[in-house]
Amino acid sequence: MAMLRMLGSTLVIAPIKAQATMGGIILPPSHRVDEPQQWRVLHVGPGRKNKRGVIVPLELVPGDVIVTASVFESHHEFTDGVRIVDAGVALGRVDNE
C-alpha cells in the first residue's frame, strides 16, 4: 500500500458538515460560496523553509478545525470532499474555550 508523505506547508483537510436545501438535497460545503467553510485537519506537512534553510513548523496539528474562504485557487480533491491544500488557505483556527 502506498503512503502519502506530506511536503512543505500542505494540509489534508476534510469538510465538517454538509448542508441540505429546503428540498432535501444535500450540498457539500464546497457548493456554498456565500460564507467561509469549516474543515477538520487530517494531516499536516512539516512546514516551510525560511531564508536560512531552517524548517518553520506549521501552527496546526491534526484534529484542528480551520476556517477557509469558500473558494480554493488550487487543491487536489479526493473522495468525500477530502482535499490537499496549501496551509495559506486557512483564515483561522477554531479554538473551543
mmCIF file of N, CA and C in Angstrom:
data_model
loop_
_atom_site.group_PDB
_atom_site.id
_atom_site.type_symbol
_atom_site.label_atom_id
_atom_site.label_comp_id
_atom_site.label_asym_id
_atom_site.label_seq_id
_atom_site.Cartn_x
_atom_site.Cartn_y
_atom_site.Cartn_z
ATOM 1 N N MET A 1 0.847 -1.177 0.000
ATOM 2 C CA MET A 1 0.000 0.000 0.000
ATOM 3 C C MET A 1 0.894 1.242 0.000
ATOM 4 N N ALA A 2 0.596 2.182 -0.855
ATOM 5 C CA ALA A 2 1.379 3.413 -0.953
ATOM 6 C C ALA A 2 0.991 4.371 0.169
ATOM 7 N N MET A 3 1.994 5.062 0.699
ATOM 8 C CA MET A 3 1.772 6.055 1.756
ATOM 9 C C MET A 3 2.013 7.442 1.168
ATOM 10 N N LEU A 4 1.229 8.403 1.598
ATOM 11 C CA LEU A 4 1.382 9.779 1.160
ATOM 12 C C LEU A 4 2.212 10.521 2.197
ATOM 13 N N ARG A 5 3.337 11.091 1.789
ATOM 14 C CA ARG A 5 4.194 11.870 2.686
ATOM 15 C C ARG A 5 3.966 13.343 2.378
ATOM 16 N N MET A 6 3.512 14.078 3.372
ATOM 17 C CA MET A 6 3.214 15.488 3.186
ATOM 18 C C MET A 6 4.516 16.269 3.026
ATOM 19 N N LEU A 7 4.504 17.262 2.143
ATOM 20 C CA LEU A 7 5.673 18.088 1.889
ATOM 21 C C LEU A 7 5.343 19.547 2.176
ATOM 22 N N GLY A 8 6.319 20.305 2.620
ATOM 23 C CA GLY A 8 6.162 21.746 2.797
ATOM 24 C C GLY A 8 5.022 22.108 3.725
ATOM 25 N N SER A 9 4.296 23.138 3.335
ATOM 26 C CA SER A 9 3.215 23.643 4.181
ATOM 27 C C SER A 9 1.862 23.191 3.656
ATOM 28 N N THR A 10 1.744 21.907 3.362
ATOM 29 C CA THR A 10 0.484 21.376 2.857
ATOM 30 C C THR A 10 -0.360 20.782 3.982
ATOM 31 N N LEU A 11 -1.661 20.761 3.749
ATOM 32 C CA LEU A 11 -2.616 20.193 4.699
ATOM 33 C C LEU A 11 -3.524 19.218 3.964
ATOM 34 N N VAL A 12 -3.950 18.180 4.644
ATOM 35 C CA VAL A 12 -5.056 17.353 4.168
ATOM 36 C C VAL A 12 -6.225 17.711 5.067
ATOM 37 N N ILE A 13 -7.335 18.153 4.444
ATOM 38 C CA ILE A 13 -8.484 18.614 5.214
ATOM 39 C C ILE A 13 -9.749 17.905 4.753
ATOM 40 N N ALA A 14 -10.713 17.785 5.658
ATOM 41 C CA ALA A 14 -11.997 17.158 5.344
ATOM 42 C C ALA A 14 -13.106 18.108 5.769
ATOM 43 N N PRO A 15 -14.189 18.178 4.986
ATOM 44 C CA PRO A 15 -15.289 19.060 5.358
ATOM 45 C C PRO A 15 -15.936 18.598 6.662
ATOM 46 N N ILE A 16 -16.388 19.567 7.463
ATOM 47 C CA ILE A 16 -17.007 19.253 8.751
ATOM 48 C C ILE A 16 -18.450 18.798 8.573
ATOM 49 N N LYS A 17 -19.226 19.541 7.804
ATOM 50 C CA LYS A 17 -20.640 19.176 7.677
ATOM 51 C C LYS A 17 -21.160 19.573 6.310
ATOM 52 N N ALA A 18 -22.158 18.839 5.878
ATOM 53 C CA ALA A 18 -22.861 19.174 4.644
ATOM 54 C C ALA A 18 -24.173 19.854 5.019
ATOM 55 N N GLN A 19 -24.705 20.636 4.109
ATOM 56 C CA GLN A 19 -25.957 21.343 4.363
ATOM 57 C C GLN A 19 -27.009 20.847 3.388
ATOM 58 N N ALA A 20 -28.260 20.803 3.846
ATOM 59 C CA ALA A 20 -29.358 20.365 2.996
ATOM 60 C C ALA A 20 -30.162 21.577 2.537
ATOM 61 N N THR A 21 -30.656 21.492 1.304
ATOM 62 C CA THR A 21 -31.529 22.548 0.782
ATOM 63 C C THR A 21 -32.934 22.323 1.326
ATOM 64 N N MET A 22 -33.835 23.257 1.071
ATOM 65 C CA MET A 22 -35.222 23.113 1.531
ATOM 66 C C MET A 22 -35.880 21.887 0.916
ATOM 67 N N GLY A 23 -35.441 21.479 -0.270
ATOM 68 C CA GLY A 23 -35.991 20.296 -0.926
ATOM 69 C C GLY A 23 -35.348 19.002 -0.466
ATOM 70 N N GLY A 24 -34.362 19.092 0.445
ATOM 71 C CA GLY A 24 -33.717 17.895 0.981
ATOM 72 C C GLY A 24 -32.466 17.463 0.249
ATOM 73 N N ILE A 25 -32.024 18.233 -0.737
ATOM 74 C CA ILE A 25 -30.799 17.890 -1.459
ATOM 75 C C ILE A 25 -29.609 18.266 -0.585
ATOM 76 N N ILE A 26 -28.687 17.327 -0.395
ATOM 77 C CA ILE A 26 -27.507 17.573 0.438
ATOM 78 C C ILE A 26 -26.431 18.226 -0.426
ATOM 79 N N LEU A 27 -25.963 19.388 0.011
ATOM 80 C CA LEU A 27 -24.885 20.096 -0.686
ATOM 81 C C LEU A 27 -23.638 20.049 0.174
ATOM 82 N N PRO A 28 -22.522 19.547 -0.376
ATOM 83 C CA PRO A 28 -21.287 19.589 0.396
ATOM 84 C C PRO A 28 -20.845 21.034 0.585
ATOM 85 N N PRO A 29 -19.994 21.304 1.578
ATOM 86 C CA PRO A 29 -19.581 22.676 1.840
ATOM 87 C C PRO A 29 -19.001 23.398 0.639
ATOM 88 N N SER A 30 -18.373 22.694 -0.287
ATOM 89 C CA SER A 30 -17.744 23.340 -1.433
ATOM 90 C C SER A 30 -18.765 23.983 -2.372
ATOM 91 N N HIS A 31 -20.046 23.642 -2.254
ATOM 92 C CA HIS A 31 -21.059 24.224 -3.122
ATOM 93 C C HIS A 31 -21.689 25.478 -2.538
ATOM 94 N N ARG A 32 -21.360 25.826 -1.314
ATOM 95 C CA ARG A 32 -21.881 27.054 -0.708
ATOM 96 C C ARG A 32 -20.807 28.111 -0.842
ATOM 97 N N VAL A 33 -21.032 29.092 -1.687
ATOM 98 C CA VAL A 33 -19.991 30.073 -1.969
ATOM 99 C C VAL A 33 -20.215 31.395 -1.256
ATOM 100 N N ASP A 34 -21.223 31.483 -0.391
ATOM 101 C CA ASP A 34 -21.538 32.764 0.222
ATOM 102 C C ASP A 34 -20.960 32.942 1.617
ATOM 103 N N GLU A 35 -20.274 31.947 2.153
ATOM 104 C CA GLU A 35 -19.738 32.082 3.502
ATOM 105 C C GLU A 35 -18.489 31.220 3.673
ATOM 106 N N PRO A 36 -17.659 31.531 4.670
ATOM 107 C CA PRO A 36 -16.475 30.710 4.933
ATOM 108 C C PRO A 36 -16.868 29.280 5.304
ATOM 109 N N GLN A 37 -15.951 28.374 5.102
ATOM 110 C CA GLN A 37 -16.189 26.953 5.373
ATOM 111 C C GLN A 37 -15.327 26.475 6.533
ATOM 112 N N GLN A 38 -15.802 25.457 7.239
ATOM 113 C CA GLN A 38 -15.011 24.842 8.310
ATOM 114 C C GLN A 38 -14.556 23.464 7.861
ATOM 115 N N TRP A 39 -13.304 23.166 8.178
ATOM 116 C CA TRP A 39 -12.666 21.907 7.783
ATOM 117 C C TRP A 39 -11.910 21.330 8.963
ATOM 118 N N ARG A 40 -11.830 20.008 9.040
ATOM 119 C CA ARG A 40 -11.002 19.340 10.049
ATOM 120 C C ARG A 40 -9.671 18.983 9.394
ATOM 121 N N VAL A 41 -8.581 19.301 10.081
ATOM 122 C CA VAL A 41 -7.236 18.993 9.582
ATOM 123 C C VAL A 41 -6.946 17.521 9.869
ATOM 124 N N LEU A 42 -6.617 16.766 8.826
ATOM 125 C CA LEU A 42 -6.310 15.349 8.976
ATOM 126 C C LEU A 42 -4.806 15.093 9.052
ATOM 127 N N HIS A 43 -4.036 15.778 8.219
ATOM 128 C CA HIS A 43 -2.578 15.625 8.184
ATOM 129 C C HIS A 43 -1.945 16.989 7.928
ATOM 130 N N VAL A 44 -0.722 17.166 8.434
ATOM 131 C CA VAL A 44 -0.005 18.436 8.312
ATOM 132 C C VAL A 44 1.400 18.163 7.787
ATOM 133 N N GLY A 45 1.833 18.971 6.816
ATOM 134 C CA GLY A 45 3.195 18.872 6.313
ATOM 135 C C GLY A 45 4.186 19.410 7.340
ATOM 136 N N PRO A 46 5.481 19.229 7.103
ATOM 137 C CA PRO A 46 6.487 19.651 8.073
ATOM 138 C C PRO A 46 6.630 21.163 8.220
ATOM 139 N N GLY A 47 6.245 21.932 7.224
ATOM 140 C CA GLY A 47 6.383 23.396 7.276
ATOM 141 C C GLY A 47 7.230 23.914 6.136
ATOM 142 N N ARG A 48 7.436 25.232 6.133
ATOM 143 C CA ARG A 48 8.247 25.869 5.083
ATOM 144 C C ARG A 48 9.654 26.134 5.580
ATOM 145 N N LYS A 49 10.593 26.195 4.638
ATOM 146 C CA LYS A 49 11.958 26.582 4.983
ATOM 147 C C LYS A 49 12.060 28.100 4.971
ATOM 148 N N ASN A 50 12.746 28.648 5.974
ATOM 149 C CA ASN A 50 12.975 30.096 5.983
ATOM 150 C C ASN A 50 14.215 30.416 5.152
ATOM 151 N N LYS A 51 14.669 31.660 5.166
ATOM 152 C CA LYS A 51 15.811 32.088 4.345
ATOM 153 C C LYS A 51 17.104 31.370 4.710
ATOM 154 N N ARG A 52 17.196 30.922 5.950
ATOM 155 C CA ARG A 52 18.398 30.208 6.401
ATOM 156 C C ARG A 52 18.319 28.703 6.155
ATOM 157 N N GLY A 53 17.198 28.239 5.599
ATOM 158 C CA GLY A 53 17.046 26.819 5.315
ATOM 159 C C GLY A 53 16.491 26.018 6.474
ATOM 160 N N VAL A 54 16.085 26.696 7.546
ATOM 161 C CA VAL A 54 15.523 26.013 8.706
ATOM 162 C C VAL A 54 14.018 25.842 8.493
ATOM 163 N N ILE A 55 13.511 24.647 8.751
ATOM 164 C CA ILE A 55 12.087 24.399 8.583
ATOM 165 C C ILE A 55 11.321 25.021 9.747
ATOM 166 N N VAL A 56 10.350 25.870 9.401
ATOM 167 C CA VAL A 56 9.477 26.502 10.392
ATOM 168 C C VAL A 56 8.171 25.701 10.405
ATOM 169 N N PRO A 57 7.875 24.992 11.503
ATOM 170 C CA PRO A 57 6.680 24.155 11.534
ATOM 171 C C PRO A 57 5.394 24.976 11.482
ATOM 172 N N LEU A 58 4.334 24.348 11.001
ATOM 173 C CA LEU A 58 3.027 24.988 10.941
ATOM 174 C C LEU A 58 2.416 25.061 12.341
ATOM 175 N N GLU A 59 1.483 25.988 12.531
ATOM 176 C CA GLU A 59 0.819 26.162 13.814
ATOM 177 C C GLU A 59 -0.376 25.232 13.966
ATOM 178 N N LEU A 60 -0.635 24.398 12.984
ATOM 179 C CA LEU A 60 -1.774 23.492 13.015
ATOM 180 C C LEU A 60 -1.328 22.071 13.292
ATOM 181 N N VAL A 61 -2.217 21.296 13.911
ATOM 182 C CA VAL A 61 -1.971 19.882 14.169
ATOM 183 C C VAL A 61 -3.200 19.104 13.717
ATOM 184 N N PRO A 62 -3.040 17.812 13.425
ATOM 185 C CA PRO A 62 -4.215 17.020 13.061
ATOM 186 C C PRO A 62 -5.283 17.110 14.156
ATOM 187 N N GLY A 63 -6.523 17.259 13.705
ATOM 188 C CA GLY A 63 -7.639 17.404 14.631
ATOM 189 C C GLY A 63 -8.120 18.834 14.771
ATOM 190 N N ASP A 64 -7.278 19.810 14.431
ATOM 191 C CA ASP A 64 -7.696 21.216 14.483
ATOM 192 C C ASP A 64 -8.827 21.458 13.495
ATOM 193 N N VAL A 65 -9.668 22.440 13.808
ATOM 194 C CA VAL A 65 -10.715 22.881 12.895
ATOM 195 C C VAL A 65 -10.304 24.252 12.381
ATOM 196 N N ILE A 66 -10.288 24.401 11.047
ATOM 197 C CA ILE A 66 -9.889 25.670 10.443
ATOM 198 C C ILE A 66 -11.054 26.266 9.665
ATOM 199 N N VAL A 67 -10.977 27.571 9.457
ATOM 200 C CA VAL A 67 -11.942 28.290 8.635
ATOM 201 C C VAL A 67 -11.204 28.738 7.383
ATOM 202 N N THR A 68 -11.833 28.517 6.221
ATOM 203 C CA THR A 68 -11.238 28.922 4.951
ATOM 204 C C THR A 68 -12.237 29.758 4.170
ATOM 205 N N ALA A 69 -11.746 30.444 3.162
ATOM 206 C CA ALA A 69 -12.650 31.099 2.215
ATOM 207 C C ALA A 69 -13.439 30.006 1.506
ATOM 208 N N SER A 70 -14.522 30.369 0.909
ATOM 209 C CA SER A 70 -15.378 29.354 0.304
ATOM 210 C C SER A 70 -14.832 28.792 -1.005
ATOM 211 N N VAL A 71 -13.854 29.472 -1.620
ATOM 212 C CA VAL A 71 -13.310 29.019 -2.896
ATOM 213 C C VAL A 71 -11.794 28.858 -2.768
ATOM 214 N N PHE A 72 -11.267 27.710 -3.238
ATOM 215 C CA PHE A 72 -9.830 27.462 -3.243
ATOM 216 C C PHE A 72 -9.283 27.729 -4.630
ATOM 217 N N GLU A 73 -8.101 28.358 -4.691
ATOM 218 C CA GLU A 73 -7.488 28.584 -6.003
ATOM 219 C C GLU A 73 -6.892 27.298 -6.547
ATOM 220 N N SER A 74 -6.219 26.532 -5.711
ATOM 221 C CA SER A 74 -5.685 25.256 -6.177
ATOM 222 C C SER A 74 -5.786 24.241 -5.054
ATOM 223 N N HIS A 75 -6.178 23.063 -5.427
ATOM 224 C CA HIS A 75 -6.281 21.967 -4.474
ATOM 225 C C HIS A 75 -6.396 20.669 -5.265
ATOM 226 N N HIS A 76 -6.228 19.569 -4.557
ATOM 227 C CA HIS A 76 -6.484 18.256 -5.139
ATOM 228 C C HIS A 76 -7.561 17.610 -4.297
ATOM 229 N N GLU A 77 -8.644 17.197 -4.924
ATOM 230 C CA GLU A 77 -9.775 16.646 -4.174
ATOM 231 C C GLU A 77 -9.819 15.132 -4.314
ATOM 232 N N PHE A 78 -9.994 14.466 -3.168
ATOM 233 C CA PHE A 78 -10.179 13.021 -3.130
ATOM 234 C C PHE A 78 -11.661 12.733 -2.903
ATOM 235 N N THR A 79 -11.989 11.517 -2.529
ATOM 236 C CA THR A 79 -13.379 11.162 -2.254
ATOM 237 C C THR A 79 -13.865 11.824 -0.973
ATOM 238 N N ASP A 80 -15.156 11.963 -0.845
ATOM 239 C CA ASP A 80 -15.820 12.528 0.338
ATOM 240 C C ASP A 80 -15.378 13.958 0.651
ATOM 241 N N GLY A 81 -14.907 14.699 -0.347
ATOM 242 C CA GLY A 81 -14.543 16.091 -0.137
ATOM 243 C C GLY A 81 -13.193 16.315 0.507
ATOM 244 N N VAL A 82 -12.431 15.253 0.801
ATOM 245 C CA VAL A 82 -11.091 15.402 1.388
ATOM 246 C C VAL A 82 -10.186 16.051 0.360
ATOM 247 N N ARG A 83 -9.410 17.061 0.803
ATOM 248 C CA ARG A 83 -8.571 17.829 -0.118
ATOM 249 C C ARG A 83 -7.164 18.012 0.423
ATOM 250 N N ILE A 84 -6.220 18.154 -0.509
ATOM 251 C CA ILE A 84 -4.859 18.585 -0.167
ATOM 252 C C ILE A 84 -4.774 20.041 -0.592
ATOM 253 N N VAL A 85 -4.413 20.915 0.353
ATOM 254 C CA VAL A 85 -4.342 22.351 0.081
ATOM 255 C C VAL A 85 -3.076 22.919 0.712
ATOM 256 N N ASP A 86 -2.703 24.117 0.289
ATOM 257 C CA ASP A 86 -1.619 24.839 0.933
ATOM 258 C C ASP A 86 -2.144 25.416 2.245
ATOM 259 N N ALA A 87 -1.314 25.453 3.273
ATOM 260 C CA ALA A 87 -1.740 25.948 4.584
ATOM 261 C C ALA A 87 -2.183 27.402 4.533
ATOM 262 N N GLY A 88 -1.796 28.124 3.487
ATOM 263 C CA GLY A 88 -2.183 29.517 3.353
ATOM 264 C C GLY A 88 -3.675 29.736 3.155
ATOM 265 N N VAL A 89 -4.439 28.671 2.854
ATOM 266 C CA VAL A 89 -5.890 28.836 2.692
ATOM 267 C C VAL A 89 -6.590 29.004 4.029
ATOM 268 N N ALA A 90 -5.919 28.635 5.116
ATOM 269 C CA ALA A 90 -6.532 28.744 6.446
ATOM 270 C C ALA A 90 -6.601 30.211 6.865
ATOM 271 N N LEU A 91 -7.818 30.702 7.079
ATOM 272 C CA LEU A 91 -8.000 32.075 7.563
ATOM 273 C C LEU A 91 -7.879 32.140 9.077
ATOM 274 N N GLY A 92 -8.126 31.022 9.735
ATOM 275 C CA GLY A 92 -8.044 30.983 11.197
ATOM 276 C C GLY A 92 -8.333 29.592 11.710
ATOM 277 N N ARG A 93 -8.045 29.394 12.989
ATOM 278 C CA ARG A 93 -8.299 28.118 13.661
ATOM 279 C C ARG A 93 -9.420 28.340 14.684
ATOM 280 N N VAL A 94 -10.337 27.391 14.762
ATOM 281 C CA VAL A 94 -11.436 27.464 15.733
ATOM 282 C C VAL A 94 -10.940 26.860 17.034
ATOM 283 N N ASP A 95 -10.883 27.689 18.095
ATOM 284 C CA ASP A 95 -10.473 27.204 19.407
ATOM 285 C C ASP A 95 -11.712 27.080 20.282
ATOM 286 N N ASN A 96 -11.907 25.939 20.886
ATOM 287 C CA ASN A 96 -13.025 25.745 21.814
ATOM 288 C C ASN A 96 -12.548 26.030 23.214
ATOM 289 N N GLU A 97 -13.006 27.141 23.764
ATOM 290 C CA GLU A 97 -12.584 27.523 25.127
ATOM 291 C C GLU A 97 -13.743 27.437 26.076
#
